[in-house]
mmCIF file of C-alpha atoms in Angstrom:
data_model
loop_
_atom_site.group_PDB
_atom_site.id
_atom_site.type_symbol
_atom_site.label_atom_id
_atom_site.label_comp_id
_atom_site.label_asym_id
_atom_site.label_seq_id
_atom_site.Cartn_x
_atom_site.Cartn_y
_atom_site.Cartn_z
ATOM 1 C CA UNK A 1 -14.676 -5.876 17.597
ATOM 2 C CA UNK A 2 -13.101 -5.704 21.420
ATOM 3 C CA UNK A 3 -9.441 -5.853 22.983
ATOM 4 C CA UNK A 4 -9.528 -8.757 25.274
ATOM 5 C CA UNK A 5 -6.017 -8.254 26.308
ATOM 6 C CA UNK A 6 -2.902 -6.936 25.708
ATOM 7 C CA UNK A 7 0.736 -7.589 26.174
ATOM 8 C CA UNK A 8 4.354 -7.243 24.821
ATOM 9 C CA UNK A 9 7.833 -7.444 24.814
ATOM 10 C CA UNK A 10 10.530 -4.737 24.548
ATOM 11 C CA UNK A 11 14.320 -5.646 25.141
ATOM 12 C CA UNK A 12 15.704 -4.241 27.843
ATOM 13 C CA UNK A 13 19.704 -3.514 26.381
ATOM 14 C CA UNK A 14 19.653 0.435 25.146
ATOM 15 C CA UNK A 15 21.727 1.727 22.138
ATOM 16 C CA UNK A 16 22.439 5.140 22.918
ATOM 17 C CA UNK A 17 23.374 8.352 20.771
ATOM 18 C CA UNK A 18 26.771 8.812 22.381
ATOM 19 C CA UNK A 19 27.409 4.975 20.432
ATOM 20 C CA UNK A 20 26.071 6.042 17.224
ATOM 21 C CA UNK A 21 27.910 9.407 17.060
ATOM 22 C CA UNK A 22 31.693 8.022 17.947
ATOM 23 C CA UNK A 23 31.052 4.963 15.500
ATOM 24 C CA UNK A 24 30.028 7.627 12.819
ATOM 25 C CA UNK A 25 32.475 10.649 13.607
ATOM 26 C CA UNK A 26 28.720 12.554 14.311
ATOM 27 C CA UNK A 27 27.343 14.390 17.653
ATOM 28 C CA UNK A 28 24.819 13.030 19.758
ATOM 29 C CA UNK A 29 23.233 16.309 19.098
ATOM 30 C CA UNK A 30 23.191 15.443 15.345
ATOM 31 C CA UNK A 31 21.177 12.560 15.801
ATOM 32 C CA UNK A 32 19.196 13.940 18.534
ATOM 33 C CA UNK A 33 17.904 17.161 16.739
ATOM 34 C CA UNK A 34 16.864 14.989 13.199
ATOM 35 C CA UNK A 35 14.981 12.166 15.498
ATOM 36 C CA UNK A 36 13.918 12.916 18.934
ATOM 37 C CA UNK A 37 15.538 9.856 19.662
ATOM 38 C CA UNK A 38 17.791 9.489 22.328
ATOM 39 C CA UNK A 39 18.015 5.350 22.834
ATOM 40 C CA UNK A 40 17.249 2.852 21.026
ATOM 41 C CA UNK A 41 15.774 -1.182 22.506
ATOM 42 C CA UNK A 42 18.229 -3.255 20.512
ATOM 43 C CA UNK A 43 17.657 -7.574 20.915
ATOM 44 C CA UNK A 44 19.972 -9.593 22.001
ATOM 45 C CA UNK A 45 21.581 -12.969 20.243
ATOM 46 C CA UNK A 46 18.670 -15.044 21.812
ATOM 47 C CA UNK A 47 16.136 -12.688 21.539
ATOM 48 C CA UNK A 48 14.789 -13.542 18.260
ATOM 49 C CA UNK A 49 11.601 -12.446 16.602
ATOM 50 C CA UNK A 50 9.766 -15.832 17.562
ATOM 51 C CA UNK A 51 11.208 -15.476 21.156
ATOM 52 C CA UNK A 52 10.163 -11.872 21.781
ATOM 53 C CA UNK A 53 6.447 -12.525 20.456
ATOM 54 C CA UNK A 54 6.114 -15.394 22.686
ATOM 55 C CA UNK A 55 7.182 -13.177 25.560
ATOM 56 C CA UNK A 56 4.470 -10.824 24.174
ATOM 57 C CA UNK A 57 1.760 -13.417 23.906
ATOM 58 C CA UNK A 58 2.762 -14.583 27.519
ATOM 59 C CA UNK A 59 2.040 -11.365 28.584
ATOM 60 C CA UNK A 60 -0.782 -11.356 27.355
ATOM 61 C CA UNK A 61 -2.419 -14.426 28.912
ATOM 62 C CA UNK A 62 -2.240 -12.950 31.835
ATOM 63 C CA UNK A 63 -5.483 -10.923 31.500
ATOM 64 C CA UNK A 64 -7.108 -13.224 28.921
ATOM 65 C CA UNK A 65 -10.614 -13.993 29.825
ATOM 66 C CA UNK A 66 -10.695 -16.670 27.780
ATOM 67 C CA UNK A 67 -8.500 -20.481 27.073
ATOM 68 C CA UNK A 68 -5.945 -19.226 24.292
ATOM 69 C CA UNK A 69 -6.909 -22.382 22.397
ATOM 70 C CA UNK A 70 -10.225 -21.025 21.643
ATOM 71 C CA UNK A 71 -8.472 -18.226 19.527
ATOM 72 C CA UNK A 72 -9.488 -19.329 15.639
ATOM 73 C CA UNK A 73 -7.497 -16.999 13.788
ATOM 74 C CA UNK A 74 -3.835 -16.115 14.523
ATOM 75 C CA UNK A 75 -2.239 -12.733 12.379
ATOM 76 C CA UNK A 76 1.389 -11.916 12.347
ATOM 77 C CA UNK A 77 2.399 -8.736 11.280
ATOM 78 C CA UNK A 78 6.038 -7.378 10.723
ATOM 79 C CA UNK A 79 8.573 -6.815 7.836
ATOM 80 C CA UNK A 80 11.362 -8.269 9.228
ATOM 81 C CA UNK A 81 10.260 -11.971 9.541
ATOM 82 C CA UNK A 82 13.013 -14.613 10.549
ATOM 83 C CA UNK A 83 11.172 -17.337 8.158
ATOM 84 C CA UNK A 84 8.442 -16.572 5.212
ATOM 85 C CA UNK A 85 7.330 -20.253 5.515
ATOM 86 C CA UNK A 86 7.614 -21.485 9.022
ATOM 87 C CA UNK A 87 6.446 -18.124 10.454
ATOM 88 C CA UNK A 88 5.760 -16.787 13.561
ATOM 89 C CA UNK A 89 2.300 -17.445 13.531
ATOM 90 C CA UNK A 90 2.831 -21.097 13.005
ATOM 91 C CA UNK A 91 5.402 -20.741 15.636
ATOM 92 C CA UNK A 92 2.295 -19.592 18.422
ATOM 93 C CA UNK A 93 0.283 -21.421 16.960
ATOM 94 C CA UNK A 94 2.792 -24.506 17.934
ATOM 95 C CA UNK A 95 4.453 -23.141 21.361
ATOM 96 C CA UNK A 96 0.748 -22.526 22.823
ATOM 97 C CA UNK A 97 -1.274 -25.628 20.829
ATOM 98 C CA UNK A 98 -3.579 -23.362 19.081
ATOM 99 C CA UNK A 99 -5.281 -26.158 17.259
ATOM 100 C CA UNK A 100 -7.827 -25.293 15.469
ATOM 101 C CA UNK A 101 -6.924 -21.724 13.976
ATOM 102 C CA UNK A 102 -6.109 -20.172 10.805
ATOM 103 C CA UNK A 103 -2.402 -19.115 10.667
ATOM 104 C CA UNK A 104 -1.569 -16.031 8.710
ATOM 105 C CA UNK A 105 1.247 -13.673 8.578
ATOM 106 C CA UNK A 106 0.250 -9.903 6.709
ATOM 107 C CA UNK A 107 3.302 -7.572 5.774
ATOM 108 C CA UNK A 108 2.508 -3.648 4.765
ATOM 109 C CA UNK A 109 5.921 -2.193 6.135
ATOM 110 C CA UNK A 110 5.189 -0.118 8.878
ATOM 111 C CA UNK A 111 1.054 -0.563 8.796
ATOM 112 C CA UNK A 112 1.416 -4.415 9.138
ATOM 113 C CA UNK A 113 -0.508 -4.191 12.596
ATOM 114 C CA UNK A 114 -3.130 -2.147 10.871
ATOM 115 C CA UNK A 115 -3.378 -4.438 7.878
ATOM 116 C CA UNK A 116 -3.744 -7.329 10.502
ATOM 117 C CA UNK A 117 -6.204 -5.698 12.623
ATOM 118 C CA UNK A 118 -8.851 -5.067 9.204
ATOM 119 C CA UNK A 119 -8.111 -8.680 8.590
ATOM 120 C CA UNK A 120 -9.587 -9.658 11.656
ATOM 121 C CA UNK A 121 -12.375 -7.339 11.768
ATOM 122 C CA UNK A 122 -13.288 -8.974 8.103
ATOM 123 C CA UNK A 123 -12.723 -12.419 9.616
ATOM 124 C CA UNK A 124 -15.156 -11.563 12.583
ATOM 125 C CA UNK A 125 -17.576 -9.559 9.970
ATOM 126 C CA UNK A 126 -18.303 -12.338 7.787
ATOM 127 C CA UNK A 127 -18.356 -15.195 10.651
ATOM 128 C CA UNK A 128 -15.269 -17.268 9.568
ATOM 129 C CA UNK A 129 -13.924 -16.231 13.164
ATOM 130 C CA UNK A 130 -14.934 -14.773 16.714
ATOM 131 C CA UNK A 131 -11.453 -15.064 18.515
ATOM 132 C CA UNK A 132 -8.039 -13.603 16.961
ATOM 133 C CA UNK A 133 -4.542 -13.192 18.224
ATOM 134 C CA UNK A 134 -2.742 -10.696 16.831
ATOM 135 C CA UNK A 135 0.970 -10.800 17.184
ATOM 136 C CA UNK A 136 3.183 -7.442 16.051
ATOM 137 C CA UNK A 137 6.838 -7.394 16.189
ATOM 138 C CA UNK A 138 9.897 -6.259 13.915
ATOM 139 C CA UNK A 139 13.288 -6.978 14.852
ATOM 140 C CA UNK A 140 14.643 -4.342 13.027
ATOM 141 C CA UNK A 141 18.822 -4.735 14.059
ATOM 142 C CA UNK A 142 18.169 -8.334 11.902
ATOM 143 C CA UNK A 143 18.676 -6.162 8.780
ATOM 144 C CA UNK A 144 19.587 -2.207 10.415
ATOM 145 C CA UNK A 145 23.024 -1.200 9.809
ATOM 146 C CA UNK A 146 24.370 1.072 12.842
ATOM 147 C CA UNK A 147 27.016 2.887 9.980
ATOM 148 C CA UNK A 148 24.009 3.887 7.579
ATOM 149 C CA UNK A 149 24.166 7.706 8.598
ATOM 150 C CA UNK A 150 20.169 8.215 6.896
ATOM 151 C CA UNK A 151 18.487 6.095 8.987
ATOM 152 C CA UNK A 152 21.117 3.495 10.900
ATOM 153 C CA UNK A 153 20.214 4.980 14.264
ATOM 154 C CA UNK A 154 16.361 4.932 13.586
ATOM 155 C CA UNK A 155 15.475 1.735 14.461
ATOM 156 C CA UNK A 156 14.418 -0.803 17.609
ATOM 157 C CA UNK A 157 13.248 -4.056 18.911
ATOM 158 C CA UNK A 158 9.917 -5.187 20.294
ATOM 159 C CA UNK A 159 6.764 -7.331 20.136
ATOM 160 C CA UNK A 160 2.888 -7.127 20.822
ATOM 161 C CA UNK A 161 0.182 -8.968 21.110
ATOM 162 C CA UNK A 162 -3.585 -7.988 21.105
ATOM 163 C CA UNK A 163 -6.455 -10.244 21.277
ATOM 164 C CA UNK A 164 -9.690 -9.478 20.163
ATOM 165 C CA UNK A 165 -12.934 -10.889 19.680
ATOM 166 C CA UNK A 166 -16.217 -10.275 17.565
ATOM 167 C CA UNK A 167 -18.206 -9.752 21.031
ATOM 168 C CA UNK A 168 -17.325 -8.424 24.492
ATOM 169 C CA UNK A 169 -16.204 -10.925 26.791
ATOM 170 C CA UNK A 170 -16.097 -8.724 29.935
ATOM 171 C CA UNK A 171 -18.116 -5.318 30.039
ATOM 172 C CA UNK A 172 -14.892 -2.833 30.349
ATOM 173 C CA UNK A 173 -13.554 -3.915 27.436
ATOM 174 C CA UNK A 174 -12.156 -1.299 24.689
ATOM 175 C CA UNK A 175 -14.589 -1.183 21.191
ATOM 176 C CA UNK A 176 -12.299 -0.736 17.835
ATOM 177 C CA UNK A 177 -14.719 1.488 16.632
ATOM 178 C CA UNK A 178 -13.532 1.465 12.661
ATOM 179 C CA UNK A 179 -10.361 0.857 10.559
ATOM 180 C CA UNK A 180 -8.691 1.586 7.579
ATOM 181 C CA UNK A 181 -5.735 1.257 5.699
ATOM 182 C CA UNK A 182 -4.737 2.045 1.916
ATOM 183 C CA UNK A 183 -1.940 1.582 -0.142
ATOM 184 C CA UNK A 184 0.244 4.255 -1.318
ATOM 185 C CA UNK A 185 2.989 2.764 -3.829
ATOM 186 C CA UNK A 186 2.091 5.588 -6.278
ATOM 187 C CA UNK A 187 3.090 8.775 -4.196
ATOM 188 C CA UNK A 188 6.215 10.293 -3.846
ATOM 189 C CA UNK A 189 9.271 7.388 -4.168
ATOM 190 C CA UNK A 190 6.710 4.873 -3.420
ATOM 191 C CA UNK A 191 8.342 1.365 -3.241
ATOM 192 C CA UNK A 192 11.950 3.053 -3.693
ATOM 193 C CA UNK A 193 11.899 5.196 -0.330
ATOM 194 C CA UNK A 194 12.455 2.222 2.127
ATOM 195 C CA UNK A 195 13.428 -0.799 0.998
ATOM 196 C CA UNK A 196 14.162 -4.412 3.081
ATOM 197 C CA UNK A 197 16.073 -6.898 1.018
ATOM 198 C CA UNK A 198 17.539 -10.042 2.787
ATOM 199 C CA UNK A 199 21.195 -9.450 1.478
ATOM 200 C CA UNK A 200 21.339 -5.763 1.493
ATOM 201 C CA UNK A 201 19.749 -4.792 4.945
ATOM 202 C CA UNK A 202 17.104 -2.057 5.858
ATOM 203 C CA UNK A 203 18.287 0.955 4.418
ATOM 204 C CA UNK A 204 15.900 4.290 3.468
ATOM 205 C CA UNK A 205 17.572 6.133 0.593
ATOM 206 C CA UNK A 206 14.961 9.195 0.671
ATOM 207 C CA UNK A 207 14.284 10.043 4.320
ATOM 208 C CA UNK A 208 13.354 13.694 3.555
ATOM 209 C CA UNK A 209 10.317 11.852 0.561
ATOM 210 C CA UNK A 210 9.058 9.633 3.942
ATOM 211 C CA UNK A 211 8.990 12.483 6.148
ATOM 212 C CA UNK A 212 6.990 14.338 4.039
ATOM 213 C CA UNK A 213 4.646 11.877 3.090
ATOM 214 C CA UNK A 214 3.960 10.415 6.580
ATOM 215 C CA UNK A 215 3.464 13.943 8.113
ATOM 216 C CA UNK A 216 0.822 14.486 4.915
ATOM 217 C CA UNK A 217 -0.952 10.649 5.296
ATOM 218 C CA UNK A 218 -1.046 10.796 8.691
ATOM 219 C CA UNK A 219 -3.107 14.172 9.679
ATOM 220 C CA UNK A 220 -4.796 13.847 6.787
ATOM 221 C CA UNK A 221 -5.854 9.931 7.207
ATOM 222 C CA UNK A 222 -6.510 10.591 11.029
ATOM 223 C CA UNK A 223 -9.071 13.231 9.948
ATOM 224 C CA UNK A 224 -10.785 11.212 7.650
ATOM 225 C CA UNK A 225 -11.626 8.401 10.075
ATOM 226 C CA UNK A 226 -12.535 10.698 12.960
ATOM 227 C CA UNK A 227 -14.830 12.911 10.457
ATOM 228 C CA UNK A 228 -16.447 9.199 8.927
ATOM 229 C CA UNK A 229 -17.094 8.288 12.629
ATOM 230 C CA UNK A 230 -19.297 11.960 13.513
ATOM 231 C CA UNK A 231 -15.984 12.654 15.691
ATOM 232 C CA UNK A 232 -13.703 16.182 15.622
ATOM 233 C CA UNK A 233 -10.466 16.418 16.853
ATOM 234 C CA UNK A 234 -10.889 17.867 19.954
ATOM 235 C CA UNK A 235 -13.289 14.808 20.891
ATOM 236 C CA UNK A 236 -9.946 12.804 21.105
ATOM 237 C CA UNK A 237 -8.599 11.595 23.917
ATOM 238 C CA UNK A 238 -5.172 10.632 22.684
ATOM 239 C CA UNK A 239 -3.368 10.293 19.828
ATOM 240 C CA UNK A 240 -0.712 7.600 19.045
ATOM 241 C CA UNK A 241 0.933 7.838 15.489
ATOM 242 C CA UNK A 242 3.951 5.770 14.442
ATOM 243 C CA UNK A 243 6.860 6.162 15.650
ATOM 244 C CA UNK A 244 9.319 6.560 13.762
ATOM 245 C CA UNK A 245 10.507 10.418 14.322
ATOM 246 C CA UNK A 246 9.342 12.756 17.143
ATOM 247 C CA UNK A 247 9.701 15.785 14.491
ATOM 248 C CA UNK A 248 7.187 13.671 12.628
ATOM 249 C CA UNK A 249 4.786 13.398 15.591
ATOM 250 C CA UNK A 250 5.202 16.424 16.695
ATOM 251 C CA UNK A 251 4.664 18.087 12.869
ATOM 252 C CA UNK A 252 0.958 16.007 13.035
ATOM 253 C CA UNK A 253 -0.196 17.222 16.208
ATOM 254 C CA UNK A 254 0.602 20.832 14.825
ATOM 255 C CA UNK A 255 -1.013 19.950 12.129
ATOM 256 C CA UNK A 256 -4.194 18.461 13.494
ATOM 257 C CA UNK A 257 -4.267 21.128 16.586
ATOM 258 C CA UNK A 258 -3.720 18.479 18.798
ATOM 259 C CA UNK A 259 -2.147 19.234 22.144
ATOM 260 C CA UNK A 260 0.999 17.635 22.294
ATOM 261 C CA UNK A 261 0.111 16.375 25.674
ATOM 262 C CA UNK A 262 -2.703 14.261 23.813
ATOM 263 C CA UNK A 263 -0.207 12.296 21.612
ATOM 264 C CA UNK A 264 1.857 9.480 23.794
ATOM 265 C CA UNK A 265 4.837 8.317 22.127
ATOM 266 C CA UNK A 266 7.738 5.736 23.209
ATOM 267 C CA UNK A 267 10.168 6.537 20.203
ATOM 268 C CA UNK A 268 12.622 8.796 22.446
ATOM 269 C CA UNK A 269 13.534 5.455 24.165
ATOM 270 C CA UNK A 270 12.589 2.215 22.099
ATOM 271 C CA UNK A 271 13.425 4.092 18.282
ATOM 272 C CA UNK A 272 11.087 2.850 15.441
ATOM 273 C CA UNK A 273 10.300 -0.423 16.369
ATOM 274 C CA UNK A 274 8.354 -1.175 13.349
ATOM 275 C CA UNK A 275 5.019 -2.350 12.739
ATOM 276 C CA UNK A 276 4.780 -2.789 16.475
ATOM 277 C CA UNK A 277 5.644 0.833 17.201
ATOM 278 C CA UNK A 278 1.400 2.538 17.680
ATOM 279 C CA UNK A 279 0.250 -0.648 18.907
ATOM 280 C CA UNK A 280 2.772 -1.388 21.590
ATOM 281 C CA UNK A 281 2.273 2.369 22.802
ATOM 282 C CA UNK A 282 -1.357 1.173 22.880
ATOM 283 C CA UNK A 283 0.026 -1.751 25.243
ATOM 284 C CA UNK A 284 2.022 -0.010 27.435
ATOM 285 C CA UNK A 285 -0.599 3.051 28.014
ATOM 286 C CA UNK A 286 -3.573 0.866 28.482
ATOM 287 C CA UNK A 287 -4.138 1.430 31.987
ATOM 288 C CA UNK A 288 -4.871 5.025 31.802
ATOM 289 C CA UNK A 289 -7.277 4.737 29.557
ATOM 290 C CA UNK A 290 -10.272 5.282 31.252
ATOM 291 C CA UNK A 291 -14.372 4.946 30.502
ATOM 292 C CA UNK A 292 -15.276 7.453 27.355
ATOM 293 C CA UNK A 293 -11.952 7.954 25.998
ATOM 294 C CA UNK A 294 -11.476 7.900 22.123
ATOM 295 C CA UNK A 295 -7.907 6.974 20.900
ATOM 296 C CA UNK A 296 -6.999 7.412 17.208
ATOM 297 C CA UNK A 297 -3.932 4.700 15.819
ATOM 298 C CA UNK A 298 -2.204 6.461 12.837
ATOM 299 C CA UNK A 299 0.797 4.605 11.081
ATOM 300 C CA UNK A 300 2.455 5.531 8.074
ATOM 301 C CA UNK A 301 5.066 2.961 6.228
ATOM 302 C CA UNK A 302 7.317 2.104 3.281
ATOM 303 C CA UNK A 303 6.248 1.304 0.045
ATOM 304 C CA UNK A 304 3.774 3.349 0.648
ATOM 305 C CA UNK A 305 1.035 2.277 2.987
ATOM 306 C CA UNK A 306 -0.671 3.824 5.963
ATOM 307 C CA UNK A 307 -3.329 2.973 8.586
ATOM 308 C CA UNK A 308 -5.611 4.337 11.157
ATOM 309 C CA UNK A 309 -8.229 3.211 13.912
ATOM 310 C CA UNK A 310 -10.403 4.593 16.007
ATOM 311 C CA UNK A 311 -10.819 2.806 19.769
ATOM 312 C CA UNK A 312 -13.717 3.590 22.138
ATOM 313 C CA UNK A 313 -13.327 2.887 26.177
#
């Protein structure tokens, strides 16, 4: 299947470590040295989940090649929803009279985007659709608490959207090459290491069990696609993994023997903005991509899950 366009949404009000560490009785150094992070896009009152994605799918129309109503299939993927019945999907599919689609919204923690993308390519592979929107977002200060010292200062705000089709529309147009994602509630603390319940919050109880686990499934699911696709590691262009930790990326790239040069990241400014996080790197690197390059997607989340792609320029 082929990227069509692209587009997305990041907040523009920063949460820095300076706010975490006085509210906390920590050092900015403290959070700095366990994340790589140094701020963090946090929403405002008005920008909700629904508002940001539109923003995102806005964006996207710029470049679309095509009318948005002849999109068939609309996928939302995120963990932090505002509604589980009226949901964002059905919210595009309203705000841009998307009338004859299929209306869907996936959640896989942290993979969502993944999981929606290998929806899609199924949807194109047996012929129930040939356009899809894909729509990626997490709103993470919904349910983050900033006083949670294990992972209160991990997390961010932001929306993408990627349409795709079954067939090139325009001859420059980026190939998703293969995808795959797997579940992983049996490893380590599974379902128990991050959990998002509507009256508790986001919290993540054993950070140093997801750590370990996503610097494991992330090498070791990024070689397995690149290896099923006749592809080494030094054929890659660029790597984007989640991001969710610079120590993590960082630890993945050492593992792989990727240069760290190859591996573009946004998580020292935006934080872990969720499902959206690989994807809206994707976004906001797309135009130095160039003609040849191969760019592996590898996401790791709660509960377990992970994901990975392969895209061809």
């Amino acid at each position: 299947m082929f990227i069509n366009s692209k587009g997305y949404y990041i907040p523009a009000k920063r949460i820095n470590n300076d706010y975490f560490a006085k509210l906390n009785n920590l050092s900015e150094e403290w959070y700095f040295k366990r994340t790589g992070i140094l701020t963090r896009a946090r929403a405002s009152e008005e920008e909700t989940i629904d508002y940001m994605s539109i923003k995102a799918v806005e964006d996207a129309i710029k470049n679309l090649p095509y009318d948005i109503k002849d999109v068939d299939l609309i996928v939302f993927a995120s963990y932090t929803p505002s509604d589980t019945v009226g949901t964002t999907a059905h919210v595009i599919q309203k705000e841009f009279h998307i009338n004859n689609a299929k209306a869907i919204y996936v959640s896989s923690a942290c993979s969502s985007a993944l999981n929606g993308m290998e929806i899609i390519k199924s949807f194109f592979t047996s012929k129930i659709s040939s356009k899809a929107l894909l729509i990626s977002a997490d709103r993470n200060s919904s349910y983050s608490d900033d006083r949670d010292i294990q992972s209160g200062h991990l997390w961010g705000d932001a929306a993408v959207a990627l349409f795709f089709s079954s067939e090139p529309i325009r001859s420059n147009e980026a190939e998703v090459l293969d995808i795959n994602t797997l579940g992983l509630g049996d490893i380590g603390h599974g379902p128990e290491a991050v959990t998002m319940e509507p009256k508790n919050g986001l919290h993540m109880p054993y950070g140093k069990d997801v750590f370990t686990q996503a610097c494991i499934y992330l090498s070791k699911q990024t070689q397995t696609i690149i290896q099923k696709n006749g592809f080494s590691i030094s054929d890659l262009s660029y790597f984007i993994g989640h991001q969710a930790n610079k120590r993590i990326l960082n630890n993945v790239c050492h593992e792989l023997g990727l240069e760290e040069n190859k591996s573009l990241s946004n998580v020292e400014e935006l934080g872990n903005t969720g499902c959206a996080s690989a994807p809206l790197v994707l976004a906001q690197n797309y135009d130095i991509f160039k003609k040849g390059d191969l760019i592996c997607l590898s996401v790791f989340g709660g509960g377990y899950s992970s994901g990975t792609c392969l895209i061809k320029f």
